Amino acid sequence: NAGVMQNPRHLVRRRGQEARLRCSPMKGHSHVYWYRQLPEEGLKFMVYLQKENIIDESGMPKERFSAEFPKEGPSILRIQQVVRGDSAAYFCASSLNSPFGAYEQYFGPGTRLTVT
Amino acid sequence: TQLLEQSPQFLSIQEGENLTVYCNSSSVFSSLQWYRQEPGEGPVLLVTVVTGGEVKKLKRLTFQFGDARKDSSLHITAAQPGDTGLYLCAGTYLAQKLVFGQGTRLTINP
């Protein structure tokens, strides 16, 4: 009964490289969310996806960041041309779609991105 | 922009004492969750409250949702060193995304 899985757990990139973060939701969950936790700051929403659709990307920076959740395979958060300010912990969460709205979100262990 | 104010930010008490953590907003929540996060790990869901005035208990932890659904509290009875951690409240406001408080870093000293 696996929970939300994220890989890699730790990722080191040099400035200007690309970072790809993967998230496999819990079995049966069709909603995926990405959050970012900067050092000494709280968790901030980035993007909400359902299979093949971006539902809400209001928290995602307009440039260099993109996310997808294809029909098959994990959700991917992609950061192009990383800068030092992108260093953070990135968490993925997933939820069911219930009649009351998908409000119970279960989190993965996170990917800690370090940009050198 | 919805904001969640969590207090206190830091709390250090002796084993056996009781404590309460607060989560407040000027906006009405659709639902509110409490999470606990250990260093290097993701938040773990403790409880979800939806109805104004709702009270939920999880062993020594009691969660309360305000009548107006603008505030919540977490009360721990007879705290133990194993309760040490970062406690986060997070709310939804009509949309699916969670808005998090800054967290309360709790230390229980033996």
mmCIF file with all atom_site columns, C-alpha atoms in Angstrom:
data_model
loop_
_atom_site.group_PDB
_atom_site.id
_atom_site.type_symbol
_atom_site.label_atom_id
_atom_site.label_alt_id
_atom_site.label_comp_id
_atom_site.label_asym_id
_atom_site.label_entity_id
_atom_site.label_seq_id
_atom_site.pdbx_PDB_ins_code
_atom_site.Cartn_x
_atom_site.Cartn_y
_atom_site.Cartn_z
_atom_site.occupancy
_atom_site.B_iso_or_equiv
_atom_site.pdbx_formal_charge
_atom_site.auth_seq_id
_atom_site.auth_comp_id
_atom_site.auth_asym_id
_atom_site.auth_atom_id
_atom_site.pdbx_PDB_model_num
ATOM 1   C CA . ASN A 1 1   ? 0.000   0.000  0.000   1.00 0.00 ? 1   ASN A CA 1
ATOM 2   C CA . ALA A 1 2   ? 2.539   2.534  -1.200  1.00 0.00 ? 2   ALA A CA 1
ATOM 3   C CA . GLY A 1 3   ? 2.096   6.185  -0.418  1.00 0.00 ? 3   GLY A CA 1
ATOM 4   C CA . VAL A 1 4   ? 3.075   9.090  -2.624  1.00 0.00 ? 4   VAL A CA 1
ATOM 5   C CA . MET A 1 5   ? 6.491   8.454  -4.111  1.00 0.00 ? 5   MET A CA 1
ATOM 6   C CA . GLN A 1 6   ? 8.953   11.090 -5.199  1.00 0.00 ? 6   GLN A CA 1
ATOM 7   C CA . ASN A 1 7   ? 12.338  10.774 -6.809  1.00 0.00 ? 7   ASN A CA 1
ATOM 8   C CA . PRO A 1 8   ? 15.025  11.645 -6.577  1.00 0.00 ? 8   PRO A CA 1
ATOM 9   C CA . ARG A 1 9   ? 15.080  12.453 -2.862  1.00 0.00 ? 9   ARG A CA 1
ATOM 10  C CA . HIS A 1 10  ? 18.100  14.695 -3.322  1.00 0.00 ? 10  HIS A CA 1
ATOM 11  C CA . LEU A 1 11  ? 19.164  16.478 -6.492  1.00 0.00 ? 11  LEU A CA 1
ATOM 12  C CA . VAL A 1 12  ? 22.182  18.687 -7.042  1.00 0.00 ? 12  VAL A CA 1
ATOM 13  C CA . ARG A 1 13  ? 22.347  20.878 -10.134 1.00 0.00 ? 13  ARG A CA 1
ATOM 14  C CA . ARG A 1 14  ? 24.725  23.594 -11.294 1.00 0.00 ? 14  ARG A CA 1
ATOM 15  C CA . ARG A 1 15  ? 23.313  26.959 -12.258 1.00 0.00 ? 15  ARG A CA 1
ATOM 16  C CA . GLY A 1 16  ? 21.861  26.826 -15.764 1.00 0.00 ? 16  GLY A CA 1
ATOM 17  C CA . GLN A 1 17  ? 21.107  23.092 -15.753 1.00 0.00 ? 17  GLN A CA 1
ATOM 18  C CA . GLU A 1 18  ? 17.664  21.515 -15.822 1.00 0.00 ? 18  GLU A CA 1
ATOM 19  C CA . ALA A 1 19  ? 16.008  19.776 -12.883 1.00 0.00 ? 19  ALA A CA 1
ATOM 20  C CA . ARG A 1 20  ? 13.328  17.099 -13.327 1.00 0.00 ? 20  ARG A CA 1
ATOM 21  C CA . LEU A 1 21  ? 11.360  16.024 -10.278 1.00 0.00 ? 21  LEU A CA 1
ATOM 22  C CA . ARG A 1 22  ? 9.042   13.022 -10.420 1.00 0.00 ? 22  ARG A CA 1
ATOM 23  C CA . CYS A 1 23  ? 5.962   12.163 -8.425  1.00 0.00 ? 23  CYS A CA 1
ATOM 24  C CA . SER A 1 24  ? 3.857   9.004  -8.439  1.00 0.00 ? 24  SER A CA 1
ATOM 25  C CA . PRO A 1 25  ? 0.543   9.552  -6.615  1.00 0.00 ? 25  PRO A CA 1
ATOM 26  C CA . MET A 1 26  ? -1.055  7.092  -4.249  1.00 0.00 ? 26  MET A CA 1
ATOM 27  C CA . LYS A 1 27  ? -2.902  4.260  -5.956  1.00 0.00 ? 27  LYS A CA 1
ATOM 28  C CA . GLY A 1 28  ? -6.339  5.411  -7.038  1.00 0.00 ? 28  GLY A CA 1
ATOM 29  C CA . HIS A 1 29  ? -5.567  9.117  -6.689  1.00 0.00 ? 29  HIS A CA 1
ATOM 30  C CA . SER A 1 30  ? -6.141  11.213 -9.776  1.00 0.00 ? 30  SER A CA 1
ATOM 31  C CA . HIS A 1 31  ? -5.201  14.658 -8.418  1.00 0.00 ? 31  HIS A CA 1
ATOM 32  C CA . VAL A 1 32  ? -1.598  15.829 -7.974  1.00 0.00 ? 32  VAL A CA 1
ATOM 33  C CA . TYR A 1 33  ? -0.303  19.002 -6.344  1.00 0.00 ? 33  TYR A CA 1
ATOM 34  C CA . TRP A 1 34  ? 3.191   20.460 -6.137  1.00 0.00 ? 34  TRP A CA 1
ATOM 35  C CA . TYR A 1 35  ? 4.370   22.638 -3.253  1.00 0.00 ? 35  TYR A CA 1
ATOM 36  C CA . ARG A 1 36  ? 7.686   24.323 -2.543  1.00 0.00 ? 36  ARG A CA 1
ATOM 37  C CA . GLN A 1 37  ? 9.272   24.863 0.865   1.00 0.00 ? 37  GLN A CA 1
ATOM 38  C CA . LEU A 1 38  ? 12.057  27.410 0.887   1.00 0.00 ? 38  LEU A CA 1
ATOM 39  C CA . PRO A 1 39  ? 14.538  27.361 3.794   1.00 0.00 ? 39  PRO A CA 1
ATOM 40  C CA . GLU A 1 40  ? 12.920  28.807 6.930   1.00 0.00 ? 40  GLU A CA 1
ATOM 41  C CA . GLU A 1 41  ? 9.641   29.409 5.082   1.00 0.00 ? 41  GLU A CA 1
ATOM 42  C CA . GLY A 1 42  ? 6.299   27.663 4.938   1.00 0.00 ? 42  GLY A CA 1
ATOM 43  C CA . LEU A 1 43  ? 4.957   25.425 2.208   1.00 0.00 ? 43  LEU A CA 1
ATOM 44  C CA . LYS A 1 44  ? 3.674   27.313 -0.827  1.00 0.00 ? 44  LYS A CA 1
ATOM 45  C CA . PHE A 1 45  ? 1.336   25.947 -3.476  1.00 0.00 ? 45  PHE A CA 1
ATOM 46  C CA . MET A 1 46  ? 2.710   25.814 -7.008  1.00 0.00 ? 46  MET A CA 1
ATOM 47  C CA . VAL A 1 47  ? 0.414   23.817 -9.303  1.00 0.00 ? 47  VAL A CA 1
ATOM 48  C CA . TYR A 1 48  ? -2.549  21.432 -9.314  1.00 0.00 ? 48  TYR A CA 1
ATOM 49  C CA . LEU A 1 49  ? -2.972  18.817 -12.032 1.00 0.00 ? 49  LEU A CA 1
ATOM 50  C CA . GLN A 1 50  ? -5.303  16.052 -13.040 1.00 0.00 ? 50  GLN A CA 1
ATOM 51  C CA . LYS A 1 51  ? -4.435  13.484 -15.672 1.00 0.00 ? 51  LYS A CA 1
ATOM 52  C CA . GLU A 1 52  ? -3.366  15.368 -18.822 1.00 0.00 ? 52  GLU A CA 1
ATOM 53  C CA . ASN A 1 53  ? -4.720  18.683 -17.471 1.00 0.00 ? 53  ASN A CA 1
ATOM 54  C CA . ILE A 1 54  ? -3.327  21.615 -15.528 1.00 0.00 ? 54  ILE A CA 1
ATOM 55  C CA . ILE A 1 55  ? -6.155  22.827 -13.312 1.00 0.00 ? 55  ILE A CA 1
ATOM 56  C CA . ASP A 1 56  ? -4.476  25.626 -11.342 1.00 0.00 ? 56  ASP A CA 1
ATOM 57  C CA . GLU A 1 57  ? -0.951  26.940 -11.883 1.00 0.00 ? 57  GLU A CA 1
ATOM 58  C CA . SER A 1 58  ? -1.417  30.199 -10.022 1.00 0.00 ? 58  SER A CA 1
ATOM 59  C CA . GLY A 1 59  ? 1.530   29.516 -7.694  1.00 0.00 ? 59  GLY A CA 1
ATOM 60  C CA . MET A 1 60  ? 4.054   28.594 -10.339 1.00 0.00 ? 60  MET A CA 1
ATOM 61  C CA . PRO A 1 61  ? 6.649   31.103 -11.579 1.00 0.00 ? 61  PRO A CA 1
ATOM 62  C CA . LYS A 1 62  ? 5.813   32.158 -15.137 1.00 0.00 ? 62  LYS A CA 1
ATOM 63  C CA . GLU A 1 63  ? 9.265   31.415 -16.496 1.00 0.00 ? 63  GLU A CA 1
ATOM 64  C CA . ARG A 1 64  ? 11.464  28.306 -16.362 1.00 0.00 ? 64  ARG A CA 1
ATOM 65  C CA . PHE A 1 65  ? 8.931   26.167 -14.465 1.00 0.00 ? 65  PHE A CA 1
ATOM 66  C CA . SER A 1 66  ? 6.527   23.674 -16.019 1.00 0.00 ? 66  SER A CA 1
ATOM 67  C CA . ALA A 1 67  ? 4.533   20.684 -14.832 1.00 0.00 ? 67  ALA A CA 1
ATOM 68  C CA . GLU A 1 68  ? 2.750   17.782 -16.445 1.00 0.00 ? 68  GLU A CA 1
ATOM 69  C CA . PHE A 1 69  ? 0.770   14.732 -15.421 1.00 0.00 ? 69  PHE A CA 1
ATOM 70  C CA . PRO A 1 70  ? 0.543   12.463 -18.465 1.00 0.00 ? 70  PRO A CA 1
ATOM 71  C CA . LYS A 1 71  ? -2.008  9.748  -19.050 1.00 0.00 ? 71  LYS A CA 1
ATOM 72  C CA . GLU A 1 72  ? 0.655   7.158  -18.238 1.00 0.00 ? 72  GLU A CA 1
ATOM 73  C CA . GLY A 1 73  ? 3.528   7.623  -15.830 1.00 0.00 ? 73  GLY A CA 1
ATOM 74  C CA . PRO A 1 74  ? 4.407   10.011 -13.029 1.00 0.00 ? 74  PRO A CA 1
ATOM 75  C CA . SER A 1 75  ? 3.833   13.716 -12.734 1.00 0.00 ? 75  SER A CA 1
ATOM 76  C CA . ILE A 1 76  ? 6.913   15.764 -13.620 1.00 0.00 ? 76  ILE A CA 1
ATOM 77  C CA . LEU A 1 77  ? 7.932   19.173 -12.322 1.00 0.00 ? 77  LEU A CA 1
ATOM 78  C CA . ARG A 1 78  ? 10.567  20.636 -14.598 1.00 0.00 ? 78  ARG A CA 1
ATOM 79  C CA . ILE A 1 79  ? 12.785  23.590 -13.812 1.00 0.00 ? 79  ILE A CA 1
ATOM 80  C CA . GLN A 1 80  ? 14.895  24.915 -16.652 1.00 0.00 ? 80  GLN A CA 1
ATOM 81  C CA . GLN A 1 81  ? 18.085  26.955 -16.243 1.00 0.00 ? 81  GLN A CA 1
ATOM 82  C CA . VAL A 1 82  ? 18.081  26.616 -12.468 1.00 0.00 ? 82  VAL A CA 1
ATOM 83  C CA . VAL A 1 83  ? 19.311  29.464 -10.276 1.00 0.00 ? 83  VAL A CA 1
ATOM 84  C CA . ARG A 1 84  ? 20.464  29.435 -6.643  1.00 0.00 ? 84  ARG A CA 1
ATOM 85  C CA . GLY A 1 85  ? 17.079  30.754 -5.530  1.00 0.00 ? 85  GLY A CA 1
ATOM 86  C CA . ASP A 1 86  ? 15.450  27.537 -6.760  1.00 0.00 ? 86  ASP A CA 1
ATOM 87  C CA . SER A 1 87  ? 17.175  25.593 -3.962  1.00 0.00 ? 87  SER A CA 1
ATOM 88  C CA . ALA A 1 88  ? 14.330  24.262 -1.844  1.00 0.00 ? 88  ALA A CA 1
ATOM 89  C CA . ALA A 1 89  ? 12.365  21.183 -0.894  1.00 0.00 ? 89  ALA A CA 1
ATOM 90  C CA . TYR A 1 90  ? 9.702   20.324 -3.455  1.00 0.00 ? 90  TYR A CA 1
ATOM 91  C CA . PHE A 1 91  ? 6.769   18.267 -2.242  1.00 0.00 ? 91  PHE A CA 1
ATOM 92  C CA . CYS A 1 92  ? 4.167   16.441 -4.220  1.00 0.00 ? 92  CYS A CA 1
ATOM 93  C CA . ALA A 1 93  ? 0.749   15.581 -2.781  1.00 0.00 ? 93  ALA A CA 1
ATOM 94  C CA . SER A 1 94  ? -2.125  13.549 -4.164  1.00 0.00 ? 94  SER A CA 1
ATOM 95  C CA . SER A 1 95  ? -5.795  13.173 -3.399  1.00 0.00 ? 95  SER A CA 1
ATOM 96  C CA . LEU A 1 96  ? -8.954  11.387 -4.407  1.00 0.00 ? 96  LEU A CA 1
ATOM 97  C CA . ASN A 1 97  ? -11.810 13.189 -6.056  1.00 0.00 ? 97  ASN A CA 1
ATOM 98  C CA . SER A 1 98  ? -14.640 13.032 -3.533  1.00 0.00 ? 98  SER A CA 1
ATOM 99  C CA . PRO A 1 99  ? -18.163 14.488 -3.752  1.00 0.00 ? 99  PRO A CA 1
ATOM 100 C CA . PHE A 1 100 ? -17.006 17.223 -1.361  1.00 0.00 ? 100 PHE A CA 1
ATOM 101 C CA . GLY A 1 101 ? -13.978 18.224 -3.354  1.00 0.00 ? 101 GLY A CA 1
ATOM 102 C CA . ALA A 1 102 ? -10.517 16.700 -3.221  1.00 0.00 ? 102 ALA A CA 1
ATOM 103 C CA . TYR A 1 103 ? -9.486  18.270 0.059   1.00 0.00 ? 103 TYR A CA 1
ATOM 104 C CA . GLU A 1 104 ? -7.481  15.516 1.809   1.00 0.00 ? 104 GLU A CA 1
ATOM 105 C CA . GLN A 1 105 ? -3.989  15.649 0.411   1.00 0.00 ? 105 GLN A CA 1
ATOM 106 C CA . TYR A 1 106 ? -1.282  13.110 1.188   1.00 0.00 ? 106 TYR A CA 1
ATOM 107 C CA . PHE A 1 107 ? 2.310   14.176 0.785   1.00 0.00 ? 107 PHE A CA 1
ATOM 108 C CA . GLY A 1 108 ? 5.398   12.464 -0.526  1.00 0.00 ? 108 GLY A CA 1
ATOM 109 C CA . PRO A 1 109 ? 8.813   12.645 1.166   1.00 0.00 ? 109 PRO A CA 1
ATOM 110 C CA . GLY A 1 110 ? 9.959   15.505 -1.042  1.00 0.00 ? 110 GLY A CA 1
ATOM 111 C CA . THR A 1 111 ? 12.876  16.219 -3.347  1.00 0.00 ? 111 THR A CA 1
ATOM 112 C CA . ARG A 1 112 ? 15.575  18.455 -1.958  1.00 0.00 ? 112 ARG A CA 1
ATOM 113 C CA . LEU A 1 113 ? 17.062  20.487 -4.770  1.00 0.00 ? 113 LEU A CA 1
ATOM 114 C CA . THR A 1 114 ? 20.405  22.171 -4.262  1.00 0.00 ? 114 THR A CA 1
ATOM 115 C CA . VAL A 1 115 ? 21.707  24.527 -6.930  1.00 0.00 ? 115 VAL A CA 1
ATOM 116 C CA . THR A 1 116 ? 25.450  25.162 -6.794  1.00 0.00 ? 116 THR A CA 1
ATOM 117 C CA . THR B 2 1   ? -4.766  36.494 -0.711  1.00 0.00 ? 1   THR B CA 1
ATOM 118 C CA . GLN B 2 2   ? -5.757  34.194 2.119   1.00 0.00 ? 2   GLN B CA 1
ATOM 119 C CA . LEU B 2 3   ? -3.414  34.054 5.093   1.00 0.00 ? 3   LEU B CA 1
ATOM 120 C CA . LEU B 2 4   ? -3.181  31.574 7.911   1.00 0.00 ? 4   LEU B CA 1
ATOM 121 C CA . GLU B 2 5   ? -1.592  32.813 11.113  1.00 0.00 ? 5   GLU B CA 1
ATOM 122 C CA . GLN B 2 6   ? -0.245  30.074 13.315  1.00 0.00 ? 6   GLN B CA 1
ATOM 123 C CA . SER B 2 7   ? 0.858   30.647 16.910  1.00 0.00 ? 7   SER B CA 1
ATOM 124 C CA . PRO B 2 8   ? 3.091   30.228 18.706  1.00 0.00 ? 8   PRO B CA 1
ATOM 125 C CA . GLN B 2 9   ? 5.906   29.735 16.193  1.00 0.00 ? 9   GLN B CA 1
ATOM 126 C CA . PHE B 2 10  ? 8.098   28.025 18.781  1.00 0.00 ? 10  PHE B CA 1
ATOM 127 C CA . LEU B 2 11  ? 7.084   26.190 21.933  1.00 0.00 ? 11  LEU B CA 1
ATOM 128 C CA . SER B 2 12  ? 9.306   24.322 24.364  1.00 0.00 ? 12  SER B CA 1
ATOM 129 C CA . ILE B 2 13  ? 7.712   22.629 27.370  1.00 0.00 ? 13  ILE B CA 1
ATOM 130 C CA . GLN B 2 14  ? 8.381   19.845 29.836  1.00 0.00 ? 14  GLN B CA 1
ATOM 131 C CA . GLU B 2 15  ? 7.104   16.314 29.443  1.00 0.00 ? 15  GLU B CA 1
ATOM 132 C CA . GLY B 2 16  ? 3.670   15.905 30.999  1.00 0.00 ? 16  GLY B CA 1
ATOM 133 C CA . GLU B 2 17  ? 2.489   19.468 30.410  1.00 0.00 ? 17  GLU B CA 1
ATOM 134 C CA . ASN B 2 18  ? -0.453  20.440 28.226  1.00 0.00 ? 18  ASN B CA 1
ATOM 135 C CA . LEU B 2 19  ? -0.272  22.811 25.267  1.00 0.00 ? 19  LEU B CA 1
ATOM 136 C CA . THR B 2 20  ? -2.432  24.460 22.631  1.00 0.00 ? 20  THR B CA 1
ATOM 137 C CA . VAL B 2 21  ? -1.478  25.622 19.139  1.00 0.00 ? 21  VAL B CA 1
ATOM 138 C CA . TYR B 2 22  ? -3.691  28.089 17.265  1.00 0.00 ? 22  TYR B CA 1
ATOM 139 C CA . CYS B 2 23  ? -4.444  28.670 13.605  1.00 0.00 ? 23  CYS B CA 1
ATOM 140 C CA . ASN B 2 24  ? -6.352  31.811 12.612  1.00 0.00 ? 24  ASN B CA 1
ATOM 141 C CA . SER B 2 25  ? -7.572  33.506 9.457   1.00 0.00 ? 25  SER B CA 1
ATOM 142 C CA . SER B 2 26  ? -9.826  36.382 8.472   1.00 0.00 ? 26  SER B CA 1
ATOM 143 C CA . SER B 2 27  ? -11.308 34.170 5.740   1.00 0.00 ? 27  SER B CA 1
ATOM 144 C CA . VAL B 2 28  ? -13.704 31.247 6.027   1.00 0.00 ? 28  VAL B CA 1
ATOM 145 C CA . PHE B 2 29  ? -12.196 27.828 5.343   1.00 0.00 ? 29  PHE B CA 1
ATOM 146 C CA . SER B 2 30  ? -13.886 25.157 3.265   1.00 0.00 ? 30  SER B CA 1
ATOM 147 C CA . SER B 2 31  ? -11.837 22.631 5.210   1.00 0.00 ? 31  SER B CA 1
ATOM 148 C CA . LEU B 2 32  ? -8.785  22.608 7.439   1.00 0.00 ? 32  LEU B CA 1
ATOM 149 C CA . GLN B 2 33  ? -6.071  20.028 7.899   1.00 0.00 ? 33  GLN B CA 1
ATOM 150 C CA . TRP B 2 34  ? -3.410  19.573 10.543  1.00 0.00 ? 34  TRP B CA 1
ATOM 151 C CA . TYR B 2 35  ? -0.112  17.986 9.538   1.00 0.00 ? 35  TYR B CA 1
ATOM 152 C CA . ARG B 2 36  ? 3.044   17.000 11.351  1.00 0.00 ? 36  ARG B CA 1
ATOM 153 C CA . GLN B 2 37  ? 6.405   17.212 9.606   1.00 0.00 ? 37  GLN B CA 1
ATOM 154 C CA . GLU B 2 38  ? 9.657   15.583 10.693  1.00 0.00 ? 38  GLU B CA 1
ATOM 155 C CA . PRO B 2 39  ? 13.035  16.914 9.489   1.00 0.00 ? 39  PRO B CA 1
ATOM 156 C CA . GLY B 2 40  ? 13.802  15.716 5.984   1.00 0.00 ? 40  GLY B CA 1
ATOM 157 C CA . GLU B 2 41  ? 10.312  14.276 5.437   1.00 0.00 ? 41  GLU B CA 1
ATOM 158 C CA . GLY B 2 42  ? 7.010   15.336 3.970   1.00 0.00 ? 42  GLY B CA 1
ATOM 159 C CA . PRO B 2 43  ? 4.017   16.479 6.047   1.00 0.00 ? 43  PRO B CA 1
ATOM 160 C CA . VAL B 2 44  ? 1.912   13.660 7.469   1.00 0.00 ? 44  VAL B CA 1
ATOM 161 C CA . LEU B 2 45  ? -1.824  14.247 7.671   1.00 0.00 ? 45  LEU B CA 1
ATOM 162 C CA . LEU B 2 46  ? -3.178  14.103 11.233  1.00 0.00 ? 46  LEU B CA 1
ATOM 163 C CA . VAL B 2 47  ? -6.782  15.222 10.820  1.00 0.00 ? 47  VAL B CA 1
ATOM 164 C CA . THR B 2 48  ? -9.257  17.020 8.547   1.00 0.00 ? 48  THR B CA 1
ATOM 165 C CA . VAL B 2 49  ? -12.095 19.175 9.902   1.00 0.00 ? 49  VAL B CA 1
ATOM 166 C CA . VAL B 2 50  ? -14.913 20.436 7.755   1.00 0.00 ? 50  VAL B CA 1
ATOM 167 C CA . THR B 2 51  ? -17.886 21.432 9.922   1.00 0.00 ? 51  THR B CA 1
ATOM 168 C CA . GLY B 2 52  ? -17.929 24.545 12.117  1.00 0.00 ? 52  GLY B CA 1
ATOM 169 C CA . GLY B 2 53  ? -17.646 23.581 15.801  1.00 0.00 ? 53  GLY B CA 1
ATOM 170 C CA . GLU B 2 54  ? -16.295 20.145 14.958  1.00 0.00 ? 54  GLU B CA 1
ATOM 171 C CA . VAL B 2 55  ? -14.050 18.443 17.516  1.00 0.00 ? 55  VAL B CA 1
ATOM 172 C CA . LYS B 2 56  ? -11.870 15.442 16.666  1.00 0.00 ? 56  LYS B CA 1
ATOM 173 C CA . LYS B 2 57  ? -9.648  13.438 18.980  1.00 0.00 ? 57  LYS B CA 1
ATOM 174 C CA . LEU B 2 58  ? -6.562  11.419 18.101  1.00 0.00 ? 58  LEU B CA 1
ATOM 175 C CA . LYS B 2 59  ? -5.286  9.805  21.319  1.00 0.00 ? 59  LYS B CA 1
ATOM 176 C CA . ARG B 2 60  ? -3.884  12.729 23.347  1.00 0.00 ? 60  ARG B CA 1
ATOM 177 C CA . LEU B 2 61  ? -4.460  15.242 20.536  1.00 0.00 ? 61  LEU B CA 1
ATOM 178 C CA . THR B 2 62  ? -7.716  17.223 20.322  1.00 0.00 ? 62  THR B CA 1
ATOM 179 C CA . PHE B 2 63  ? -8.515  19.280 17.233  1.00 0.00 ? 63  PHE B CA 1
ATOM 180 C CA . GLN B 2 64  ? -11.222 21.919 17.199  1.00 0.00 ? 64  GLN B CA 1
ATOM 181 C CA . PHE B 2 65  ? -12.693 23.892 14.304  1.00 0.00 ? 65  PHE B CA 1
ATOM 182 C CA . GLY B 2 66  ? -14.205 27.275 15.164  1.00 0.00 ? 66  GLY B CA 1
ATOM 183 C CA . ASP B 2 67  ? -17.928 27.811 14.749  1.00 0.00 ? 67  ASP B CA 1
ATOM 184 C CA . ALA B 2 68  ? -17.332 30.380 12.009  1.00 0.00 ? 68  ALA B CA 1
ATOM 185 C CA . ARG B 2 69  ? -14.745 28.138 10.303  1.00 0.00 ? 69  ARG B CA 1
ATOM 186 C CA . LYS B 2 70  ? -12.092 30.871 10.530  1.00 0.00 ? 70  LYS B CA 1
ATOM 187 C CA . ASP B 2 71  ? -9.911  29.340 13.237  1.00 0.00 ? 71  ASP B CA 1
ATOM 188 C CA . SER B 2 72  ? -8.740  26.038 14.613  1.00 0.00 ? 72  SER B CA 1
ATOM 189 C CA . SER B 2 73  ? -6.760  24.729 17.551  1.00 0.00 ? 73  SER B CA 1
ATOM 190 C CA . LEU B 2 74  ? -4.673  21.701 18.401  1.00 0.00 ? 74  LEU B CA 1
ATOM 191 C CA . HIS B 2 75  ? -4.481  20.720 22.054  1.00 0.00 ? 75  HIS B CA 1
ATOM 192 C CA . ILE B 2 76  ? -2.029  18.112 23.325  1.00 0.00 ? 76  ILE B CA 1
ATOM 193 C CA . THR B 2 77  ? -2.565  16.595 26.754  1.00 0.00 ? 77  THR B CA 1
ATOM 194 C CA . ALA B 2 78  ? 0.346   15.254 28.809  1.00 0.00 ? 78  ALA B CA 1
ATOM 195 C CA . ALA B 2 79  ? 2.921   15.951 26.102  1.00 0.00 ? 79  ALA B CA 1
ATOM 196 C CA . GLN B 2 80  ? 5.638   13.346 25.502  1.00 0.00 ? 80  GLN B CA 1
ATOM 197 C CA . PRO B 2 81  ? 9.087   13.681 23.873  1.00 0.00 ? 81  PRO B CA 1
ATOM 198 C CA . GLY B 2 82  ? 7.702   11.747 20.899  1.00 0.00 ? 82  GLY B CA 1
ATOM 199 C CA . ASP B 2 83  ? 5.352   14.681 20.202  1.00 0.00 ? 83  ASP B CA 1
ATOM 200 C CA . THR B 2 84  ? 8.342   16.842 19.260  1.00 0.00 ? 84  THR B CA 1
ATOM 201 C CA . GLY B 2 85  ? 8.058   18.089 15.695  1.00 0.00 ? 85  GLY B CA 1
ATOM 202 C CA . LEU B 2 86  ? 6.740   20.756 13.335  1.00 0.00 ? 86  LEU B CA 1
ATOM 203 C CA . TYR B 2 87  ? 2.944   21.089 13.356  1.00 0.00 ? 87  TYR B CA 1
ATOM 204 C CA . LEU B 2 88  ? 1.313   22.717 10.339  1.00 0.00 ? 88  LEU B CA 1
ATOM 205 C CA . CYS B 2 89  ? -2.227  23.843 9.750   1.00 0.00 ? 89  CYS B CA 1
ATOM 206 C CA . ALA B 2 90  ? -3.459  24.173 6.179   1.00 0.00 ? 90  ALA B CA 1
ATOM 207 C CA . GLY B 2 91  ? -6.786  25.335 4.813   1.00 0.00 ? 91  GLY B CA 1
ATOM 208 C CA . THR B 2 92  ? -8.706  25.265 1.585   1.00 0.00 ? 92  THR B CA 1
ATOM 209 C CA . TYR B 2 93  ? -10.776 28.255 0.470   1.00 0.00 ? 93  TYR B CA 1
ATOM 210 C CA . LEU B 2 94  ? -13.160 26.987 -2.201  1.00 0.00 ? 94  LEU B CA 1
ATOM 211 C CA . ALA B 2 95  ? -10.198 26.023 -4.407  1.00 0.00 ? 95  ALA B CA 1
ATOM 212 C CA . GLN B 2 96  ? -8.367  22.710 -4.101  1.00 0.00 ? 96  GLN B CA 1
ATOM 213 C CA . LYS B 2 97  ? -4.983  24.142 -3.176  1.00 0.00 ? 97  LYS B CA 1
ATOM 214 C CA . LEU B 2 98  ? -3.824  24.181 0.438   1.00 0.00 ? 98  LEU B CA 1
ATOM 215 C CA . VAL B 2 99  ? -2.732  27.404 2.111   1.00 0.00 ? 99  VAL B CA 1
ATOM 216 C CA . PHE B 2 100 ? -0.301  26.637 4.925   1.00 0.00 ? 100 PHE B CA 1
ATOM 217 C CA . GLY B 2 101 ? 0.463   28.407 8.149   1.00 0.00 ? 101 GLY B CA 1
ATOM 218 C CA . GLN B 2 102 ? 4.097   29.040 9.068   1.00 0.00 ? 102 GLN B CA 1
ATOM 219 C CA . GLY B 2 103 ? 4.082   26.126 11.487  1.00 0.00 ? 103 GLY B CA 1
ATOM 220 C CA . THR B 2 104 ? 4.688   25.604 15.193  1.00 0.00 ? 104 THR B CA 1
ATOM 221 C CA . ARG B 2 105 ? 7.969   24.015 16.135  1.00 0.00 ? 105 ARG B CA 1
ATOM 222 C CA . LEU B 2 106 ? 7.258   22.015 19.281  1.00 0.00 ? 106 LEU B CA 1
ATOM 223 C CA . THR B 2 107 ? 9.946   20.652 21.611  1.00 0.00 ? 107 THR B CA 1
ATOM 224 C CA . ILE B 2 108 ? 9.044   18.410 24.528  1.00 0.00 ? 108 ILE B CA 1
ATOM 225 C CA . ASN B 2 109 ? 11.844  18.109 27.053  1.00 0.00 ? 109 ASN B CA 1
ATOM 226 C CA . PRO B 2 110 ? 12.144  14.895 29.062  1.00 0.00 ? 110 PRO B CA 1
#
